Tab-separated table of C-alpha atoms and ligand atoms in Angstrom:
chain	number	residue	atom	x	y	z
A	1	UNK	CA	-35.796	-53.764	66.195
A	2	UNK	CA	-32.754	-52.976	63.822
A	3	UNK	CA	-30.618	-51.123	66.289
A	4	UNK	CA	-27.190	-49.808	65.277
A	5	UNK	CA	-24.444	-49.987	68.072
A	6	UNK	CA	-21.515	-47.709	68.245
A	7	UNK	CA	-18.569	-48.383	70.467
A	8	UNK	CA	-19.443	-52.256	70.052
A	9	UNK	CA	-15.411	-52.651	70.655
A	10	UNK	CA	-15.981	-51.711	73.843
A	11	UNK	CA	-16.967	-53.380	76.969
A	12	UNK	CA	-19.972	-51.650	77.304
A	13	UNK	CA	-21.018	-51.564	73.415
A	14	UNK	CA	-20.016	-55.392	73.908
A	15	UNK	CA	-22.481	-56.019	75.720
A	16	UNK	CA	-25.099	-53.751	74.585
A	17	UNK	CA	-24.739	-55.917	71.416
A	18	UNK	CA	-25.133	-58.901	73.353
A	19	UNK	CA	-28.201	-58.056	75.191
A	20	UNK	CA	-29.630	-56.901	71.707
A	21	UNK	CA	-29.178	-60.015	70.229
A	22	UNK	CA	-30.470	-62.215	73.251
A	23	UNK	CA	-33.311	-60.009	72.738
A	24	UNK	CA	-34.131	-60.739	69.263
A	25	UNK	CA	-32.839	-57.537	67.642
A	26	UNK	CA	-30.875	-57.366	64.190
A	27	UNK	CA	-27.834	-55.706	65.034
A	28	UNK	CA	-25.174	-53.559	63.231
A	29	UNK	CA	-22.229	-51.977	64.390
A	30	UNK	CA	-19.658	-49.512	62.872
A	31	UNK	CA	-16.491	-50.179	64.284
A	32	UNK	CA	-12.953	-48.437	63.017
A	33	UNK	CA	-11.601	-51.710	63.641
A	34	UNK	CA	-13.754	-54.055	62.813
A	35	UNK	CA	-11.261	-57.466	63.279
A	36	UNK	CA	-11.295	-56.588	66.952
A	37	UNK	CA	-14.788	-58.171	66.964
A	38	UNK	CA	-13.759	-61.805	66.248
A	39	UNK	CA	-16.648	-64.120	66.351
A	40	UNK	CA	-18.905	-61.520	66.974
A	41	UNK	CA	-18.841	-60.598	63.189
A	42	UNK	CA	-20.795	-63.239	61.980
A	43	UNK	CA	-23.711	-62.185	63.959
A	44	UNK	CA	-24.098	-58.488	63.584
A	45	UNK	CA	-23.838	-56.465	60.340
A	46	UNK	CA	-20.361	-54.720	60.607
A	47	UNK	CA	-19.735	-51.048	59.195
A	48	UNK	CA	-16.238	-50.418	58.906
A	49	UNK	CA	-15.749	-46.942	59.413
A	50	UNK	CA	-15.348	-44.004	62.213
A	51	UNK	CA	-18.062	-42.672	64.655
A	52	UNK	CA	-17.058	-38.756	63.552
A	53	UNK	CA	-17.604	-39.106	59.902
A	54	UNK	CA	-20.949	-38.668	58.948
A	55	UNK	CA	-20.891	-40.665	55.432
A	56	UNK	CA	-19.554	-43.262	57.739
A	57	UNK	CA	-22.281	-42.714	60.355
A	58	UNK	CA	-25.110	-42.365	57.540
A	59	UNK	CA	-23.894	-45.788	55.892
A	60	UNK	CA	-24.391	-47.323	59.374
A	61	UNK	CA	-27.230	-45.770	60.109
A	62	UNK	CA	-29.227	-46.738	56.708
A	63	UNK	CA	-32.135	-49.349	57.636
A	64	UNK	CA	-31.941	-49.086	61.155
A	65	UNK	CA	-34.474	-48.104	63.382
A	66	UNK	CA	-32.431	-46.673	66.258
A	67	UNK	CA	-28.659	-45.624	67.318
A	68	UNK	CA	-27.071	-46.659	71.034
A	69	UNK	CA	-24.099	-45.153	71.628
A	70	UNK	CA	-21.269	-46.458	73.798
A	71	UNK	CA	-18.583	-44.188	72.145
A	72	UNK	CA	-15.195	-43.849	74.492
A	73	UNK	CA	-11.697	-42.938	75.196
A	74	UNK	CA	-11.036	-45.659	77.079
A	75	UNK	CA	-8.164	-44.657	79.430
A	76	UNK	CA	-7.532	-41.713	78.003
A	77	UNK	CA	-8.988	-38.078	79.663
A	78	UNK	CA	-8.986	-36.234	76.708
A	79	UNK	CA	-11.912	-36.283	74.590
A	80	UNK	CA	-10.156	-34.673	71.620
A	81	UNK	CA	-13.448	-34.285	70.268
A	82	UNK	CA	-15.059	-37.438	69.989
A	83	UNK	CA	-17.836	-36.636	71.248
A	84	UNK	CA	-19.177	-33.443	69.779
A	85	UNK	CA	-17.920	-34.753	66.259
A	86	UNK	CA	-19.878	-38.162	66.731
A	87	UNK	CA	-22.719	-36.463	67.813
A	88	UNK	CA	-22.292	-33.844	65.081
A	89	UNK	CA	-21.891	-36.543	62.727
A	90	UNK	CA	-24.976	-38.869	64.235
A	91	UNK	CA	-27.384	-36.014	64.137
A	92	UNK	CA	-26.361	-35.224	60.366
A	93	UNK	CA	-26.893	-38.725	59.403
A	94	UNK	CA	-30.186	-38.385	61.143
A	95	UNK	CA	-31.643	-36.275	58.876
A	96	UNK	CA	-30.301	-38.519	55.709
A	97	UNK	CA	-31.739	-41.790	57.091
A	98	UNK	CA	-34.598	-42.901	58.856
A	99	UNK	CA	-33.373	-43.087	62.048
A	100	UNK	CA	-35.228	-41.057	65.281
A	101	UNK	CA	-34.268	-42.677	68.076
A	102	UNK	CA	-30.544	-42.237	70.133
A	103	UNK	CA	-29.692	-43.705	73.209
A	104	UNK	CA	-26.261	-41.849	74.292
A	105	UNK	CA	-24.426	-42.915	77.179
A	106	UNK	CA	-23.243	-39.767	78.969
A	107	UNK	CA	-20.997	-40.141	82.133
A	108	UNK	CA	-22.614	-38.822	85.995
A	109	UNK	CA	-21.338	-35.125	86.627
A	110	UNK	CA	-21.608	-33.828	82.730
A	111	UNK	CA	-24.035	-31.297	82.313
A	112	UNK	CA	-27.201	-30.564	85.017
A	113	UNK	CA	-25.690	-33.764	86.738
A	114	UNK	CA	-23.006	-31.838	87.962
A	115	UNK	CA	-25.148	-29.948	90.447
A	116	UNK	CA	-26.133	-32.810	92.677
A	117	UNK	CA	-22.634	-34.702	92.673
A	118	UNK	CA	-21.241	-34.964	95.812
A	119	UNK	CA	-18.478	-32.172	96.258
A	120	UNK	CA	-15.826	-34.120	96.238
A	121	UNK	CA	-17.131	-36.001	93.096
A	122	UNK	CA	-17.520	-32.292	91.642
A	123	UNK	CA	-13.513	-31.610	92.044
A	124	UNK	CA	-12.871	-34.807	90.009
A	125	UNK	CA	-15.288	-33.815	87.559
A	126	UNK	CA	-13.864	-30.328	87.103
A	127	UNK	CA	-9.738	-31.136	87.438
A	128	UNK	CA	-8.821	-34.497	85.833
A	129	UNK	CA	-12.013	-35.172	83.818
A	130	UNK	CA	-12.945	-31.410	82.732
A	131	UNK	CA	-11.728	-31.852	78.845
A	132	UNK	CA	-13.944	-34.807	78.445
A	133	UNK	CA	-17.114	-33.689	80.678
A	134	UNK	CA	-16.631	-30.284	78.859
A	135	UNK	CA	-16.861	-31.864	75.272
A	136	UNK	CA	-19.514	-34.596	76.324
A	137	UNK	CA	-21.631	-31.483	77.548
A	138	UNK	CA	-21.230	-29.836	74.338
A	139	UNK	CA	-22.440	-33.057	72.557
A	140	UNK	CA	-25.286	-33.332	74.078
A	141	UNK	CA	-26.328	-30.135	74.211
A	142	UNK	CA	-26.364	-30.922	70.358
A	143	UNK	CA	-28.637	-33.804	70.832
A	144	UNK	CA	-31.175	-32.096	73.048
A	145	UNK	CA	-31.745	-29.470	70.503
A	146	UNK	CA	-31.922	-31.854	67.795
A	147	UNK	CA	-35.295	-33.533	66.131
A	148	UNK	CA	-34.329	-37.012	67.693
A	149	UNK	CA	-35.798	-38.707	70.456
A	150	UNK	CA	-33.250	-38.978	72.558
A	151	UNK	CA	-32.348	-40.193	76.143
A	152	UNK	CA	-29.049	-39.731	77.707
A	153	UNK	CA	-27.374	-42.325	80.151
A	154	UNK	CA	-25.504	-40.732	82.838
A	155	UNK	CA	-23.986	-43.971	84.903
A	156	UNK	CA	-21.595	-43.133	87.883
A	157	UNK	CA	-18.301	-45.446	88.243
A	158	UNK	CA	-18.349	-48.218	85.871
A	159	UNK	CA	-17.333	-52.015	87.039
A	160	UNK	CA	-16.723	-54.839	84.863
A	161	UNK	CA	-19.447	-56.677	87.526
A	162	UNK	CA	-22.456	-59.060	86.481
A	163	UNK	CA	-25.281	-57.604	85.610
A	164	UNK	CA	-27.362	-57.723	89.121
A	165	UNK	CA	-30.909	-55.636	87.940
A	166	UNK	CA	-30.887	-53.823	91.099
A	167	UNK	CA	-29.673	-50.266	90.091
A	168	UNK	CA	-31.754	-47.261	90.522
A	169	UNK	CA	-32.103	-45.099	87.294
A	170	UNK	CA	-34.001	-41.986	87.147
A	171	UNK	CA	-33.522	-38.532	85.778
A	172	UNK	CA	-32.348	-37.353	89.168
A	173	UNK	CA	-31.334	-40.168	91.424
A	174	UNK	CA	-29.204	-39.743	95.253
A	175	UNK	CA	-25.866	-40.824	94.733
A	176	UNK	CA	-23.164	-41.188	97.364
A	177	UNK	CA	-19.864	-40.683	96.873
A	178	UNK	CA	-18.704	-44.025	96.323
A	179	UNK	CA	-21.201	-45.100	93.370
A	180	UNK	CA	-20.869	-47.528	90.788
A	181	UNK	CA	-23.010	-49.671	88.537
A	182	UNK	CA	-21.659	-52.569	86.213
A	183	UNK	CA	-21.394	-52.088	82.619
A	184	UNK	CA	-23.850	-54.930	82.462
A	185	UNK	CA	-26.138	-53.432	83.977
A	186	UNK	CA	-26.124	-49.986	82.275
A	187	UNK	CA	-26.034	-52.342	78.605
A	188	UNK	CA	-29.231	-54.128	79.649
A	189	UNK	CA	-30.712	-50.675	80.658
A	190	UNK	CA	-29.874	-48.790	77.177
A	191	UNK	CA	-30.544	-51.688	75.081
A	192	UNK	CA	-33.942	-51.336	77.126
A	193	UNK	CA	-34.162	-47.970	76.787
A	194	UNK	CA	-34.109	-48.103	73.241
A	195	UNK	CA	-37.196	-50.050	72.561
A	196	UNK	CA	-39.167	-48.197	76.060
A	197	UNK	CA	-41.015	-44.482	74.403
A	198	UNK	CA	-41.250	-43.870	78.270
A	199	UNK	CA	-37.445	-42.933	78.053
A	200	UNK	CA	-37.612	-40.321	75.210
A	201	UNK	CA	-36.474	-36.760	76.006
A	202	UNK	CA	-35.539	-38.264	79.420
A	203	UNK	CA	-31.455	-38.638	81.438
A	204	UNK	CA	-31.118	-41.539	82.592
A	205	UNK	CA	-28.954	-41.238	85.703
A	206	UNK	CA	-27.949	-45.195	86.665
A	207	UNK	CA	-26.152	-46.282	89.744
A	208	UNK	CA	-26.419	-49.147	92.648
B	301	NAP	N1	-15.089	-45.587	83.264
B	301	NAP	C1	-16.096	-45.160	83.992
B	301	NAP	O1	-16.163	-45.332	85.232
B	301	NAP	C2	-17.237	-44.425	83.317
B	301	NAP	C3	-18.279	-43.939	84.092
B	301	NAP	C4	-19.375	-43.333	83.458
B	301	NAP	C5	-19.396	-43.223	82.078
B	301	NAP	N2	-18.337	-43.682	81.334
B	301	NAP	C6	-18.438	-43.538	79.873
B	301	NAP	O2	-18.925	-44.753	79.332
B	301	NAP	C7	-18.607	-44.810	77.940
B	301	NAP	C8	-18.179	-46.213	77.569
B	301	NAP	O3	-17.040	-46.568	78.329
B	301	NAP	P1	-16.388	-48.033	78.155
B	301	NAP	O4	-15.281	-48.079	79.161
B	301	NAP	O5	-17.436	-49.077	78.160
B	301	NAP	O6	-15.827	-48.007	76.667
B	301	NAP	P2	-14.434	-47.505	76.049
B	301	NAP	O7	-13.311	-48.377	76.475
B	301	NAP	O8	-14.293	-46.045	76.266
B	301	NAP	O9	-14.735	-47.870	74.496
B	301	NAP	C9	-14.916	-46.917	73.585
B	301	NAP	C10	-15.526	-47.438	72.296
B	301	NAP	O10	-15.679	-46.301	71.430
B	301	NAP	C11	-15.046	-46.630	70.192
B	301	NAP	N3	-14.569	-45.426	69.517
B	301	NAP	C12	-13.837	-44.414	70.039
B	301	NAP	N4	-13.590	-43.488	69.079
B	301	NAP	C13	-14.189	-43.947	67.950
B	301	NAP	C14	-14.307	-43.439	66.642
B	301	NAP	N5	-13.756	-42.266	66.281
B	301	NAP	N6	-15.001	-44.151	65.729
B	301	NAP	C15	-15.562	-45.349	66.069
B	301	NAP	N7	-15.484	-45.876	67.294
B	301	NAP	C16	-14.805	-45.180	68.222
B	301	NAP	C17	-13.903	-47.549	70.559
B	301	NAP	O11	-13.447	-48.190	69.406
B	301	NAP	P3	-11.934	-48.758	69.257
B	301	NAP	O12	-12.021	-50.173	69.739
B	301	NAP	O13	-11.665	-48.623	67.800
B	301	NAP	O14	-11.052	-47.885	70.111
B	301	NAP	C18	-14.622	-48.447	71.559
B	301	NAP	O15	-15.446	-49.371	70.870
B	301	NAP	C19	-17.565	-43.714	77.721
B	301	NAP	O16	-18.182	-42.594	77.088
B	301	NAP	C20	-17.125	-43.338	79.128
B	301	NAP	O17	-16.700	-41.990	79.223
B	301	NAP	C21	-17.263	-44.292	81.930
């Protein structure tokens, strides 16, 4: 598979690349700052540009067969948009390249996840991480109406663990209140998901 990768300067795009290439896939990766990813550049095709502009997106995109998305803030708790612009510009590139498929990772409690968080989860969700839930909700609303197959990753709290196979991932999974699942884990699954047509117009909920 040609699969692009964006957030690949990420630790979870990181590895998403990595388990794409172990996997045989040609990979390319738009990245705003594309000397970040060292040695890594002489394995993947590198974009330089930025996840909300779809020319940028669309030149990416060109050739590939699929998107992943591991788009972030890092440590920050305001989305200031990223998300509904990257989707916005994803969706528009869509339709100007051959790409169908999107793997998005989400984040547990955005959207119909909210319901079956765990109250206390729920007052996170809605005080300290309500700009970016709000805006990631937004985004994929966007998606789910679009053409594209689609499935949306919703992992609970992400570790910088091994990658152990032993999550549980459904579209509604039991989570307790302390859940996490390593980045490793939720890579293998979306670089998984990408190439499975069992996952299309599915969430993806992933925790231990
Ligand atoms: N932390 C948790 O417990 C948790 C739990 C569930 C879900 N999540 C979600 O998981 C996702 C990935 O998180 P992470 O910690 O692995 O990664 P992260 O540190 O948030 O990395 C974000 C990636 O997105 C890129 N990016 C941001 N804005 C961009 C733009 N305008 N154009 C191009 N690239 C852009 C960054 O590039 P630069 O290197 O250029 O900044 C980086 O590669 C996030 O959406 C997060 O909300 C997190």
């Amino acid at each position: 598979m040609k699969l692009l990768v964006l957030g690949a300067t990420g630790p979870t795009g990181r590895l998403i690349v990595d388990a794409a290439l172990q996997c045989g896939d040609t990979v390319a990766v738009l990245a705003r700052r594309p000397e970040v990813l060292g040695s890594l550049a002489g394995l993947v095709r590198v974009i330089a540009g930025d996840a909300t502009s779809s020319s940028d997106v669309a030149r990416a995109m060109t050739g590939q067969d699929a998107a992943v998305s591991a788009l972030g803030r890092g440590r920050s708790v305001r989305a200031r948009g990223l998300f509904t612009q990257a989707a916005d510009a994803v969706l528009k590139a869509a339709e100007r390249t051959s790409v169908s498929r999107l793997v998005w990772m989400s984040s547990f409690g955005v959207g119909d996840t909210y319901a079956f968080a765990h109250p206390l989860q729920r007052v996170m969700y809605s005080t300290v991480l309500r700009d970016i839930y709000a805006d990631k909700k937004k985004s994929e609303e966007a998606i789910r109406s679009s053409g594209l197959a689609w499935t949306l990753v919703y992992p609970t709290t992400l570790t910088h663990g091994p990658a152990r196979g032993t999550y549980r991932v459904d579209d509604r999974v039991k989570v307790k209140l302390v859940s996490r699942v390593s980045r490793a884990d939720v890579a293998q699954f979306m670089h998984q998901a990408a190439h499975r047509p069992e996952w299309i117009h599915r969430d993806a909920v992933i925790t231990d």
